[in-house]
XYZ file of C-alpha atoms in Angstrom:
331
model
C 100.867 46.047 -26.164
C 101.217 48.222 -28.915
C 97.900 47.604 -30.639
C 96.046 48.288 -27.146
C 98.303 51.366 -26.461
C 96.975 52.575 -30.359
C 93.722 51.540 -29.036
C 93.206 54.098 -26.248
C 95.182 56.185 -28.256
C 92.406 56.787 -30.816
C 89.395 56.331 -28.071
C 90.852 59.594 -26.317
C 91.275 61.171 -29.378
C 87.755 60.318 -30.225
C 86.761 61.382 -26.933
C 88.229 64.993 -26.789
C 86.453 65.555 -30.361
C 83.430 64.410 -29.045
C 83.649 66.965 -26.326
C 85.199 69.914 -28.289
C 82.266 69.098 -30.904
C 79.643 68.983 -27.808
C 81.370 72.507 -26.604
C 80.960 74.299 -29.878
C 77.567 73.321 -30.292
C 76.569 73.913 -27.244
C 78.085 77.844 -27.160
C 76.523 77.849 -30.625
C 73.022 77.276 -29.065
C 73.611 79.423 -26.366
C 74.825 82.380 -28.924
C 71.495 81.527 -31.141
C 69.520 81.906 -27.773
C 70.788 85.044 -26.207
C 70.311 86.767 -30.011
C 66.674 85.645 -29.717
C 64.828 88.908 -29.090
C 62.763 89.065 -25.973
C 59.211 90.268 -26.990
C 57.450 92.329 -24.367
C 53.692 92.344 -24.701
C 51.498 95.307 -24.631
C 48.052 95.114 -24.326
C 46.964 98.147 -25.844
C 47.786 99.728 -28.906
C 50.601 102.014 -29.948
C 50.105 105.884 -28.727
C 48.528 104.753 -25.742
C 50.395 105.531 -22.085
C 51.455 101.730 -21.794
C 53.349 101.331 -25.383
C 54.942 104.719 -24.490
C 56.544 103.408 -21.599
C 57.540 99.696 -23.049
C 58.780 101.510 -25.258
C 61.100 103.737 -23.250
C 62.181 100.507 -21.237
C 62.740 98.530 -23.651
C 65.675 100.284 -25.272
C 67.594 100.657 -21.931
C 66.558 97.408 -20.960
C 68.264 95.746 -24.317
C 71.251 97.208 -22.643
C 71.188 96.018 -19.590
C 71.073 92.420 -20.843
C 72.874 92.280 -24.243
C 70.248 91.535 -26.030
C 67.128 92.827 -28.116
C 63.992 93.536 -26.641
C 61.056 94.363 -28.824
C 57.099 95.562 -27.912
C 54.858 93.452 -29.596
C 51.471 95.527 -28.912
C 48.045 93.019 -28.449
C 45.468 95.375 -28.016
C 42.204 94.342 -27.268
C 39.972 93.431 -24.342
C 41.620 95.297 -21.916
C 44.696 93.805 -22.149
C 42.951 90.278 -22.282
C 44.308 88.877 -25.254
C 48.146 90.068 -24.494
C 47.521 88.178 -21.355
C 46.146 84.911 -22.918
C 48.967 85.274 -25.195
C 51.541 85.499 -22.322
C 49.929 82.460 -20.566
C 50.317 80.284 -23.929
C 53.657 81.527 -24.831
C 56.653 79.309 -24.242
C 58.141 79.296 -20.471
C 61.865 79.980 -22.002
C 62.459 83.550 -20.991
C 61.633 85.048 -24.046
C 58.000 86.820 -23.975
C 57.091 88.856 -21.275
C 54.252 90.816 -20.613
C 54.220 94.550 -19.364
C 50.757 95.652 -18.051
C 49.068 97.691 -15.219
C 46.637 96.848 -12.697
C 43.525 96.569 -14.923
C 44.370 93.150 -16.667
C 46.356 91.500 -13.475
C 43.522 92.529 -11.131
C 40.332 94.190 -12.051
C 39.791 91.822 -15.226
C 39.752 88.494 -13.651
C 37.017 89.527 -11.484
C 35.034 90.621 -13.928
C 34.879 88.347 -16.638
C 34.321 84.559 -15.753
C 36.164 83.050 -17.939
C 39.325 85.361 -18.775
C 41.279 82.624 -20.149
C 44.142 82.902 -17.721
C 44.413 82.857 -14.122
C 47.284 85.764 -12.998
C 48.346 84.133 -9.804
C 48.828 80.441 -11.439
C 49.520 81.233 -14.595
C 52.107 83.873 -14.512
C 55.024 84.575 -12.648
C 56.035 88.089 -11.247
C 59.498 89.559 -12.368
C 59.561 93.101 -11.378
C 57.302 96.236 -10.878
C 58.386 100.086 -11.820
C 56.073 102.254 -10.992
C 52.531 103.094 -9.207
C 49.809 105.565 -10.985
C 46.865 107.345 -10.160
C 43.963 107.516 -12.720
C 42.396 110.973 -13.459
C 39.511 112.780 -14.847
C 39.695 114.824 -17.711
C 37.354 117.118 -19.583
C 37.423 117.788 -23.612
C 38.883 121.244 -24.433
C 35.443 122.634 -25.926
C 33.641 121.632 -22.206
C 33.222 124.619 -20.095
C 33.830 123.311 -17.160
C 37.244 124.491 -15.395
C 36.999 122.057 -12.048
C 35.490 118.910 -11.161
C 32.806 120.561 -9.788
C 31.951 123.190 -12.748
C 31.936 119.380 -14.827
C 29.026 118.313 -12.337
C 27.029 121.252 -12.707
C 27.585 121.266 -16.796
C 26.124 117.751 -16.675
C 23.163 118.857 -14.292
C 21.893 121.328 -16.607
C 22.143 118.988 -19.855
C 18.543 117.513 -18.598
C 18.344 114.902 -16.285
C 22.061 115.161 -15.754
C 23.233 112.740 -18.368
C 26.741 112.122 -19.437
C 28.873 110.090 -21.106
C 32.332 109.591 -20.128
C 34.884 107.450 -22.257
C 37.282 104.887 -20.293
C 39.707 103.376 -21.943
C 38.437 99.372 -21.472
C 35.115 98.590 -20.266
C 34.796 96.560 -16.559
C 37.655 98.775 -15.729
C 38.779 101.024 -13.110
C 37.603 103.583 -14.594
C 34.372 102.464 -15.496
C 33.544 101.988 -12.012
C 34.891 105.361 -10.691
C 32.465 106.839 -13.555
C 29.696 104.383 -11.519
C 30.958 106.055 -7.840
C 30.683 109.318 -9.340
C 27.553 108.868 -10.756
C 26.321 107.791 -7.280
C 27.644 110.139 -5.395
C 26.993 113.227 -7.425
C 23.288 111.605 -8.568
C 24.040 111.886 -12.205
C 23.065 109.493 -15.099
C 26.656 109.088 -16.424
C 27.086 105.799 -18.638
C 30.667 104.312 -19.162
C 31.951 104.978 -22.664
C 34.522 101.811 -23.400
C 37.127 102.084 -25.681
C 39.667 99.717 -26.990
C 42.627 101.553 -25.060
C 43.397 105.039 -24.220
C 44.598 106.124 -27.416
C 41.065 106.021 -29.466
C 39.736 107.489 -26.517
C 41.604 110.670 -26.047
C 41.521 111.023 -30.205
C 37.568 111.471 -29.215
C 38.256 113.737 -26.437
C 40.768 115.953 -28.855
C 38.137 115.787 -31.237
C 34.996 116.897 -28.846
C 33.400 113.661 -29.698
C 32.984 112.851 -25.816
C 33.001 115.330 -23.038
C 34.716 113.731 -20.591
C 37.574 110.594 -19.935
C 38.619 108.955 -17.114
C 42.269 106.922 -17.212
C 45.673 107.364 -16.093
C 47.593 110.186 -15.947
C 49.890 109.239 -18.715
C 47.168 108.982 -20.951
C 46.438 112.802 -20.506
C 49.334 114.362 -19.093
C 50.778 115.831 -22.341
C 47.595 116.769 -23.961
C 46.911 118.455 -20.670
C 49.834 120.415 -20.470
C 49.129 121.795 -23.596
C 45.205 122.811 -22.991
C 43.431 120.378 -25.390
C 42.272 118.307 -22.568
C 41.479 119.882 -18.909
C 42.341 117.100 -15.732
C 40.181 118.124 -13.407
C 40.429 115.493 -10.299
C 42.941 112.528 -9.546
C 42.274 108.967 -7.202
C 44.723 109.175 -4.155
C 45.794 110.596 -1.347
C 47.617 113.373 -2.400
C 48.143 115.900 -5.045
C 50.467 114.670 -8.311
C 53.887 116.491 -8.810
C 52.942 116.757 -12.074
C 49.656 118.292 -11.722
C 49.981 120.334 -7.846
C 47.114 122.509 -8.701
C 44.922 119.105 -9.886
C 42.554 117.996 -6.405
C 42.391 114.723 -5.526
C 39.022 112.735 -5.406
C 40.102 112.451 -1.660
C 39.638 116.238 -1.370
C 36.451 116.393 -3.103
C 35.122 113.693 -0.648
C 35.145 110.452 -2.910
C 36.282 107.980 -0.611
C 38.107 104.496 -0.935
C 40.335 104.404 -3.794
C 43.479 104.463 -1.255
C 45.217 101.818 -2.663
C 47.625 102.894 -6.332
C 47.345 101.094 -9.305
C 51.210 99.716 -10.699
C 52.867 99.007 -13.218
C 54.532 95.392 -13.224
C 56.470 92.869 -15.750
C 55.450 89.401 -15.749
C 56.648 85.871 -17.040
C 54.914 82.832 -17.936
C 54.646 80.265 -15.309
C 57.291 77.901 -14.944
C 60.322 80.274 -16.533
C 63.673 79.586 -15.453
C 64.453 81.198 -11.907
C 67.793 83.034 -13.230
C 65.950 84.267 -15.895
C 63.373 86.090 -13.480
C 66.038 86.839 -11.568
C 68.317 88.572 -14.302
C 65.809 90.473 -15.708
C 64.415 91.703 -12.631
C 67.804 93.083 -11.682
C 68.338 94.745 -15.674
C 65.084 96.166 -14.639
C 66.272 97.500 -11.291
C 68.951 99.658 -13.067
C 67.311 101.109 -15.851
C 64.918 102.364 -13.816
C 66.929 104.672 -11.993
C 68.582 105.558 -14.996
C 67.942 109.745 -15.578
C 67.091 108.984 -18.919
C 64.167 106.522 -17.768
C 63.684 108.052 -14.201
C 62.871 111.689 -15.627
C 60.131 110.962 -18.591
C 58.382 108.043 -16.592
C 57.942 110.533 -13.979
C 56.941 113.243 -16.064
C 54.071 111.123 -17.132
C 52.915 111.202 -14.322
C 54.441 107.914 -12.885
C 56.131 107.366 -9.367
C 58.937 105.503 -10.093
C 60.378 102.737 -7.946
C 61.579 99.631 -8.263
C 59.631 96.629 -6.587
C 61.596 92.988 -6.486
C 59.505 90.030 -7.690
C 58.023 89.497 -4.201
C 56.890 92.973 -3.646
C 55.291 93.325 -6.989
C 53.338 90.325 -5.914
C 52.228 91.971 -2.700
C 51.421 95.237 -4.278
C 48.767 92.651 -6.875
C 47.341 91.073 -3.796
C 46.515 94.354 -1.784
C 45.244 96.254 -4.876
C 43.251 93.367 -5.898
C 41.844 92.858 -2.104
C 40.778 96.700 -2.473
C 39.056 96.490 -5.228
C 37.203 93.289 -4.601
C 35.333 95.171 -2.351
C 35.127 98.488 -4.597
C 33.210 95.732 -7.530
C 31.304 94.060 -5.179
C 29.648 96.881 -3.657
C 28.698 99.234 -7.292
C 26.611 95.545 -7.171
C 28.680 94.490 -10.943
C 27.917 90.668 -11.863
C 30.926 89.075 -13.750
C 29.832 88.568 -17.348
């Protein structure tokens, strides 16, 4: 009796060590996890309007959820490689990818083979903001509107231009195709690895002219070393009231915004998704965040998971049609 009272004795002994030894190590992984930076993927390079604002979000956003978050910039081909990187990247909450409309839905319909697949591949966690892209002129152009801008390009001979965008296949490229059209000028798409190489061009009067997003110029703008002279929308930017929109000049069909939106490898952990969409949520709102995203030129707004995804589908519907009829093949 004794020996078999000894007996369980030491088993439960050996059990509650067990345990308390399963319990430490088991805190200890979680503690080793949740100091595991997240990395939030750019796809263009630092100075551009995109690091600017991962930037700004990622500080507020590593305290909303207790622990680091870092930009890891991937520039190159339009945000391509940031997003192959994304879809290869481990599905454990930890690397996320910021981006705008061009890589989500302009690039995979115009490159056959992008290497990832946005609506399989990836997994929507939260959206922030919608944009409109503009059109700027260099300071040493002459041109004060839109319209001088046309006329300048008339009378440089068979009305040839270049204008810089900041990716080629872009949204911009093929507004600088519409405009072209419309306005019967010879203007040929200038690509540029990002924004940031193109306005150091513009600054430098190496190009005349630059179509991209309104965070891209806004500053340089403000302080007369670039001239935006027309913006895609409906209506007039609160940053720029005395800016017209394309609408007002009479360039149809670019109704639809382009966003802003994080996004998460297929497959990650619901709670993840769901806790980081809800960080998200509150830093946006945040007067810290709120004021400079909107002084880039940004509306600001949260969108949940499931309205980020509805804002891809529509903007990618619209500008199926927008590709299909400037007649561009997919290379």
């Amino acid at each position: 009796m004794t020996t078999s009272l000894h007996r369980r004795s030491l088993l439960s002994r050996a059990v509650r060590t067990t345990a308390a030894l399963a319990a430490t190590l088991t805190m200890g992984l979680a503690s080793a996890q949740s100091d595991k930076p997240i990395r939030l993927l750019v796809g263009f390079p630092p100075g551009g309007g995109s690091d600017a604002i991962a930037r700004l979000l990622s500080e507020k956003l590593k305290d909303a959820l207790g622990m680091p978050v870092v930009v890891d910039n991937r520039p190159g081909a339009g945000g391509q490689i940031a997003a192959q990187t994304l879809k290869a990247a481990p599905a454990d909450g930890h690397t996320l990818f910021l981006s705008h409309d061009h890589t989500i839905s302009i690039l995979p319909q115009v490159i056959k083979n992008p290497g990832f697949d946005p609506v399989h591949d990836f997994v929507p966690v939260g959206g922030f903001a919608t944009f409109v892209n503009a059109f700027a002129v260099s300071g040493s152009n002459p041109a004060k509107s839109f319209n001088d801008y046309v006329a300048w390009v008339k009378a440089q001979g068979h009305g040839k231009g270049a204008v810089g965008v900041p990716a080629p296949a872009s949204t911009p490229e093929f507004l600088v195709k519409l405009v072209g059209q419309k306005y019967q000028l010879d203007l040929v798409a200038a690509p540029y690895r990002g924004s940031a190489p193109m306005m150091a061009d513009m600054l430098g009067n190496q190009i005349a002219a630059g179509v991209g997003s309104i965070p891209d110029f806004i500053e340089n703008h403000k302080a007369g070393k670039v001239r935006v002279v027309a913006v895609l929308g409906t209506k007039r930017q609160a940053a720029m009231p005395d800016v017209p929109t394309f609408d007002e000049l009479g360039l149809k069909g670019f109704e639809d915004l382009p966003y802003y939106g994080i996004y998460a490898p297929a497959g990650t952990p619901a709670k993840f998704i769901a806790d980081f969409s809800a960080a998200l949520a509150k830093v946006v709102v945040l007067p810290e965040v709120h004021g400079p995203l909107t002084a880039m030129g940004l509306t600001v707004g949260y969108m949940a998971p499931q309205q980020l995804a509805a804002r891809q589908q529509a903007y990618t519907a619209a500008w199926t049609r927008i590709i299909q009829n400037t007649g561009f093949v997919a290379q």
